[in-house]
Short mmCIF file of C-alpha atoms in Angstrom, two decimals:
data_model
loop_
_atom_site.label_atom_id
_atom_site.label_comp_id
_atom_site.label_asym_id
_atom_site.label_seq_id
_atom_site.Cartn_x
_atom_site.Cartn_y
_atom_site.Cartn_z
CA UNK A 1 0.10 0.24 -0.51
CA UNK A 2 1.46 3.86 -1.02
CA UNK A 3 2.63 5.78 2.11
CA UNK A 4 0.96 9.23 3.29
CA UNK A 5 4.47 10.45 2.51
CA UNK A 6 4.74 8.51 -1.61
CA UNK A 7 1.01 10.05 -1.89
CA UNK A 8 2.03 13.53 -0.95
CA UNK A 9 5.05 13.00 -3.47
CA UNK A 10 2.88 12.34 -6.32
CA UNK A 11 0.47 15.14 -5.62
CA UNK A 12 3.18 17.13 -5.07
CA UNK A 13 4.71 16.44 -8.79
CA UNK A 14 0.86 16.57 -10.25
CA UNK A 15 1.34 20.45 -8.98
CA UNK A 16 4.38 21.36 -9.43
CA UNK A 17 3.23 24.32 -7.50
CA UNK A 18 4.91 24.05 -3.67
CA UNK A 19 7.64 27.22 -2.98
CA UNK A 20 10.17 27.69 -0.28
CA UNK A 21 9.09 29.69 1.98
CA UNK A 22 12.96 31.19 2.83
CA UNK A 23 13.33 32.52 -0.56
CA UNK A 24 10.41 31.60 -2.55
CA UNK A 25 12.39 29.26 -5.10
CA UNK A 26 10.67 26.35 -6.53
CA UNK A 27 10.28 23.31 -3.97
CA UNK A 28 11.57 19.68 -5.47
CA UNK A 29 11.73 16.04 -4.34
CA UNK A 30 15.28 15.58 -2.46
CA UNK A 31 15.33 12.07 -1.10
CA UNK A 32 12.29 11.94 1.55
CA UNK A 33 12.00 15.93 1.49
CA UNK A 34 11.86 18.93 -0.15
CA UNK A 35 14.73 21.42 -1.64
CA UNK A 36 14.92 24.56 -3.46
CA UNK A 37 18.25 25.50 -5.44
CA UNK A 38 19.69 27.55 -3.06
CA UNK A 39 19.66 24.52 -0.67
CA UNK A 40 16.73 25.15 1.79
CA UNK A 41 15.22 21.79 2.58
CA UNK A 42 12.04 20.79 4.54
CA UNK A 43 11.46 17.56 5.93
CA UNK A 44 7.98 15.58 4.67
CA UNK A 45 6.86 13.94 7.74
CA UNK A 46 5.83 10.14 7.24
CA UNK A 47 1.78 11.58 8.02
CA UNK A 48 2.37 13.09 4.72
CA UNK A 49 2.46 16.70 5.06
CA UNK A 50 4.78 19.61 4.85
CA UNK A 51 5.73 22.05 7.33
CA UNK A 52 6.37 25.75 5.66
CA UNK A 53 5.85 27.50 8.65
CA UNK A 54 8.89 30.19 8.80
CA UNK A 55 8.26 30.23 12.70
CA UNK A 56 6.27 28.86 15.01
CA UNK A 57 1.96 30.43 15.22
CA UNK A 58 0.27 29.66 18.49
CA UNK A 59 -3.17 28.25 17.48
CA UNK A 60 -6.00 28.21 20.03
CA UNK A 61 -8.00 24.89 18.06
CA UNK A 62 -6.94 21.35 19.79
CA UNK A 63 -7.51 18.03 18.75
CA UNK A 64 -10.83 17.10 20.22
CA UNK A 65 -12.21 19.97 18.30
CA UNK A 66 -10.81 18.26 15.13
CA UNK A 67 -11.82 14.83 16.37
CA UNK A 68 -15.35 16.14 17.02
CA UNK A 69 -15.37 18.00 13.31
CA UNK A 70 -14.36 14.32 12.35
CA UNK A 71 -17.72 12.81 13.40
CA UNK A 72 -19.73 16.04 12.45
CA UNK A 73 -18.76 15.45 8.56
CA UNK A 74 -18.97 11.83 9.09
CA UNK A 75 -22.97 12.20 9.59
CA UNK A 76 -23.22 14.01 5.38
CA UNK A 77 -24.80 17.44 7.40
CA UNK A 78 -22.21 18.97 5.59
CA UNK A 79 -22.72 17.30 1.97
CA UNK A 80 -24.74 19.94 0.33
CA UNK A 81 -22.15 22.41 0.84
CA UNK A 82 -19.71 20.37 -0.75
CA UNK A 83 -22.46 20.00 -3.63
CA UNK A 84 -23.05 23.24 -3.89
CA UNK A 85 -18.95 24.41 -3.91
CA UNK A 86 -18.51 21.82 -6.71
CA UNK A 87 -21.77 23.83 -8.76
CA UNK A 88 -19.74 26.95 -8.17
CA UNK A 89 -16.82 25.40 -9.64
CA UNK A 90 -15.66 26.35 -13.20
CA UNK A 91 -15.95 23.65 -15.77
CA UNK A 92 -13.03 21.08 -16.56
CA UNK A 93 -9.94 19.78 -14.52
CA UNK A 94 -9.22 21.53 -11.88
CA UNK A 95 -5.90 22.55 -9.42
CA UNK A 96 -7.78 23.39 -6.50
CA UNK A 97 -5.76 25.24 -2.75
CA UNK A 98 -7.79 24.17 0.19
CA UNK A 99 -6.98 27.64 2.10
CA UNK A 100 -7.78 27.35 6.20
CA UNK A 101 -8.29 23.31 5.35
CA UNK A 102 -8.58 22.51 8.55
CA UNK A 103 -8.60 18.77 8.58
CA UNK A 104 -9.56 18.86 4.83
CA UNK A 105 -13.08 17.50 4.77
CA UNK A 106 -13.85 19.78 1.55
CA UNK A 107 -10.70 19.08 -0.94
CA UNK A 108 -10.90 15.71 0.27
CA UNK A 109 -14.33 15.20 -1.22
CA UNK A 110 -13.96 17.15 -3.81
CA UNK A 111 -11.17 15.36 -4.56
CA UNK A 112 -13.03 12.22 -4.52
CA UNK A 113 -15.47 12.79 -6.52
CA UNK A 114 -12.97 14.19 -8.93
CA UNK A 115 -10.05 11.82 -9.02
CA UNK A 116 -8.41 13.55 -11.91
CA UNK A 117 -7.88 17.04 -10.63
CA UNK A 118 -5.15 18.26 -8.41
CA UNK A 119 -5.42 19.82 -4.89
CA UNK A 120 -3.64 21.60 -2.02
CA UNK A 121 -4.72 21.95 1.80
CA UNK A 122 -2.87 24.83 4.06
CA UNK A 123 -3.72 25.76 7.24
CA UNK A 124 -1.62 27.17 10.15
CA UNK A 125 -2.41 24.34 12.25
CA UNK A 126 0.13 21.25 12.49
CA UNK A 127 -2.89 19.28 14.76
CA UNK A 128 -5.80 19.92 11.86
CA UNK A 129 -3.03 18.59 8.71
CA UNK A 130 -2.44 16.05 10.31
CA UNK A 131 -6.34 14.93 10.53
CA UNK A 132 -6.17 16.17 6.62
CA UNK A 133 -3.78 13.40 5.92
CA UNK A 134 -6.11 10.56 7.00
CA UNK A 135 -8.21 10.89 4.59
CA UNK A 136 -7.30 8.68 1.02
CA UNK A 137 -6.81 11.22 -1.73
CA UNK A 138 -3.62 12.59 -2.96
CA UNK A 139 -2.97 16.22 -2.41
CA UNK A 140 -0.15 18.60 -1.15
CA UNK A 141 -0.99 19.03 2.65
CA UNK A 142 1.12 21.73 4.42
CA UNK A 143 1.14 23.65 7.71
CA UNK A 144 1.44 27.09 6.10
CA UNK A 145 1.00 30.88 6.86
CA UNK A 146 -2.14 32.41 4.31
CA UNK A 147 -0.74 36.18 4.85
CA UNK A 148 2.13 34.27 2.38
CA UNK A 149 0.66 31.35 0.84
CA UNK A 150 4.23 28.79 -0.03
CA UNK A 151 2.30 28.32 -3.14
CA UNK A 152 3.76 29.83 -7.04
CA UNK A 153 1.78 32.54 -8.62
CA UNK A 154 -0.83 31.52 -11.07
CA UNK A 155 -0.53 28.00 -9.85
CA UNK A 156 -4.38 27.26 -9.04
CA UNK A 157 -7.63 27.51 -10.65
CA UNK A 158 -9.61 27.83 -7.91
CA UNK A 159 -8.94 28.84 -4.44
CA UNK A 160 -11.76 27.43 -2.05
CA UNK A 161 -11.89 29.29 1.31
CA UNK A 162 -14.63 27.81 4.30
CA UNK A 163 -15.25 29.78 7.06
CA UNK A 164 -11.73 30.66 7.25
CA UNK A 165 -10.60 34.81 7.85
CA UNK A 166 -9.44 35.63 3.59
CA UNK A 167 -6.23 37.16 2.16
CA UNK A 168 -7.32 38.35 -0.81
CA UNK A 169 -3.87 39.54 -2.50
CA UNK A 170 -2.53 36.23 -1.78
CA UNK A 171 -5.41 34.43 -3.03
CA UNK A 172 -5.16 36.77 -6.46
CA UNK A 173 -1.38 36.19 -6.83
CA UNK A 174 -2.16 31.91 -6.90
CA UNK A 175 -4.76 32.27 -8.66
CA UNK A 176 -4.52 31.80 -13.06
CA UNK A 177 -5.95 34.17 -14.72
CA UNK A 178 -9.76 33.46 -14.73
CA UNK A 179 -9.48 31.87 -11.94
CA UNK A 180 -11.91 31.33 -9.13
CA UNK A 181 -12.66 32.29 -6.03
CA UNK A 182 -15.27 30.53 -3.78
CA UNK A 183 -15.91 31.68 -0.37
CA UNK A 184 -17.89 30.37 2.45
CA UNK A 185 -19.39 32.28 5.34
CA UNK A 186 -21.77 31.98 7.58
CA UNK A 187 -25.50 33.70 7.48
CA UNK A 188 -27.31 34.84 10.38
CA UNK A 189 -28.89 31.51 11.73
CA UNK A 190 -25.84 29.49 11.42
CA UNK A 191 -25.01 27.28 14.22
CA UNK A 192 -28.46 29.20 16.41
CA UNK A 193 -29.49 26.62 18.28
CA UNK A 194 -25.43 26.84 19.75
CA UNK A 195 -25.95 30.38 20.29
CA UNK A 196 -29.36 30.77 21.97
CA UNK A 197 -28.14 28.02 24.44
CA UNK A 198 -24.40 30.38 25.16
CA UNK A 199 -26.81 33.80 25.15
CA UNK A 200 -24.98 34.97 21.81
CA UNK A 201 -26.56 36.90 19.62
CA UNK A 202 -26.98 35.68 15.68
CA UNK A 203 -23.75 35.96 13.36
CA UNK A 204 -24.13 39.41 11.56
CA UNK A 205 -22.63 38.72 7.85
CA UNK A 206 -23.49 41.88 6.15
CA UNK A 207 -19.54 43.09 6.73
CA UNK A 208 -17.49 39.97 5.21
CA UNK A 209 -20.12 40.12 2.33
CA UNK A 210 -19.39 43.51 1.73
CA UNK A 211 -15.16 43.14 2.09
CA UNK A 212 -15.90 40.15 -0.48
CA UNK A 213 -17.51 42.11 -2.81
CA UNK A 214 -15.29 44.51 -2.83
CA UNK A 215 -12.02 42.51 -3.60
CA UNK A 216 -13.76 39.82 -5.91
CA UNK A 217 -16.18 40.50 -8.76
CA UNK A 218 -18.98 38.11 -7.11
CA UNK A 219 -20.49 36.05 -10.19
CA UNK A 220 -22.21 33.45 -8.52
CA UNK A 221 -24.19 32.81 -5.52
CA UNK A 222 -25.73 29.96 -3.50
CA UNK A 223 -27.69 29.62 0.36
CA UNK A 224 -27.49 26.68 2.04
CA UNK A 225 -30.05 26.71 5.03
CA UNK A 226 -30.89 23.45 5.94
CA UNK A 227 -32.21 22.13 10.00
CA UNK A 228 -29.90 19.05 10.46
CA UNK A 229 -31.53 17.02 13.06
CA UNK A 230 -29.60 16.14 15.46
CA UNK A 231 -28.47 13.04 18.06
CA UNK A 232 -27.90 13.87 21.62
CA UNK A 233 -24.42 12.38 19.95
CA UNK A 234 -24.34 14.84 17.07
CA UNK A 235 -25.05 17.50 19.38
CA UNK A 236 -21.95 16.77 21.66
CA UNK A 237 -19.89 16.76 18.52
CA UNK A 238 -21.36 20.21 17.02
CA UNK A 239 -20.84 21.63 20.65
CA UNK A 240 -17.15 21.05 20.61
CA UNK A 241 -16.55 20.98 16.93
CA UNK A 242 -16.89 24.59 16.96
CA UNK A 243 -14.51 27.56 17.37
CA UNK A 244 -18.01 29.06 19.29
CA UNK A 245 -17.20 27.20 21.87
CA UNK A 246 -13.31 27.29 21.92
CA UNK A 247 -13.85 30.29 25.06
CA UNK A 248 -14.82 27.32 27.57
CA UNK A 249 -13.09 24.57 29.25
CA UNK A 250 -14.13 20.79 29.47
CA UNK A 251 -16.29 20.76 31.81
CA UNK A 252 -18.38 23.89 30.35
CA UNK A 253 -18.58 22.64 27.08
CA UNK A 254 -19.65 19.05 28.78
CA UNK A 255 -22.51 20.88 30.52
CA UNK A 256 -24.02 22.50 27.44
CA UNK A 257 -23.73 19.60 25.14
CA UNK A 258 -25.59 17.68 28.33
CA UNK A 259 -28.64 19.62 27.26
CA UNK A 260 -29.14 18.80 23.43
CA UNK A 261 -31.26 20.55 20.78
CA UNK A 262 -33.54 18.63 18.37
CA UNK A 263 -32.16 20.22 15.70
CA UNK A 264 -28.99 22.20 14.22
CA UNK A 265 -29.38 24.86 11.86
CA UNK A 266 -26.82 25.09 8.63
CA UNK A 267 -27.11 29.02 6.93
CA UNK A 268 -24.47 29.53 5.05
CA UNK A 269 -23.50 32.06 2.02
CA UNK A 270 -21.14 30.67 -1.18
CA UNK A 271 -20.27 33.23 -3.36
CA UNK A 272 -18.04 32.33 -6.38
CA UNK A 273 -16.31 35.32 -8.43
CA UNK A 274 -12.72 36.40 -9.99
CA UNK A 275 -10.00 38.04 -8.29
CA UNK A 276 -9.64 41.87 -10.54
CA UNK A 277 -5.97 42.48 -11.68
CA UNK A 278 -4.19 45.19 -10.00
#
């Protein structure tokens, strides 16, 4: 059986897009790692990813969060989002960057549906990327910074940005001419049951939409709004998976999880378009 490391190298060869975080030169395979022409090297972890941060960045997400996310995604309730993303992508073979990919669910689903496509997922969290390598698809998984993406100019036909802050300057740089950005962001009722339980106001989405429109020529939109029936076990996973609750200690999360709602609302906006040239 092919190792995770070999899957990484095959995916990297298909994309030919990785760049050195030190000098910006192209990275190519050298033994069990990567090297640029200036002699800067990076190891490829046996788990199937490369660490391309120039310095450590603290993150607030832990293994419990990503394990809960895996349980939520396994339930299939986010498949309508995958299908909506798929509708918004250009026709033909794609080279996709999932920016802020987390544990890689969306990229893995798209590559499973389209085996001829190529993809890369980048996230600042090493724990997230380690989870992403468990998906049985060839992809370039890397720990990196959205503020300085470790990829070549015009390397991708599509950039996917799901529920994570955007860096539109970097997205513009790595998108090929005519390439498409697909942005997914919360609507007001997203996870409203958890917000109510915590006495939080509903999410305000106007500012995100306005900022997106200022940086991207939006050509198409979709809206996913579903009420997902949840078991107590799935409610528990939702409580633990959302960053809404990252300020809570474990005991308080468990107390919140002990009072399940009957449904969880998924209210998500999807917008797709091209990035104007500067």
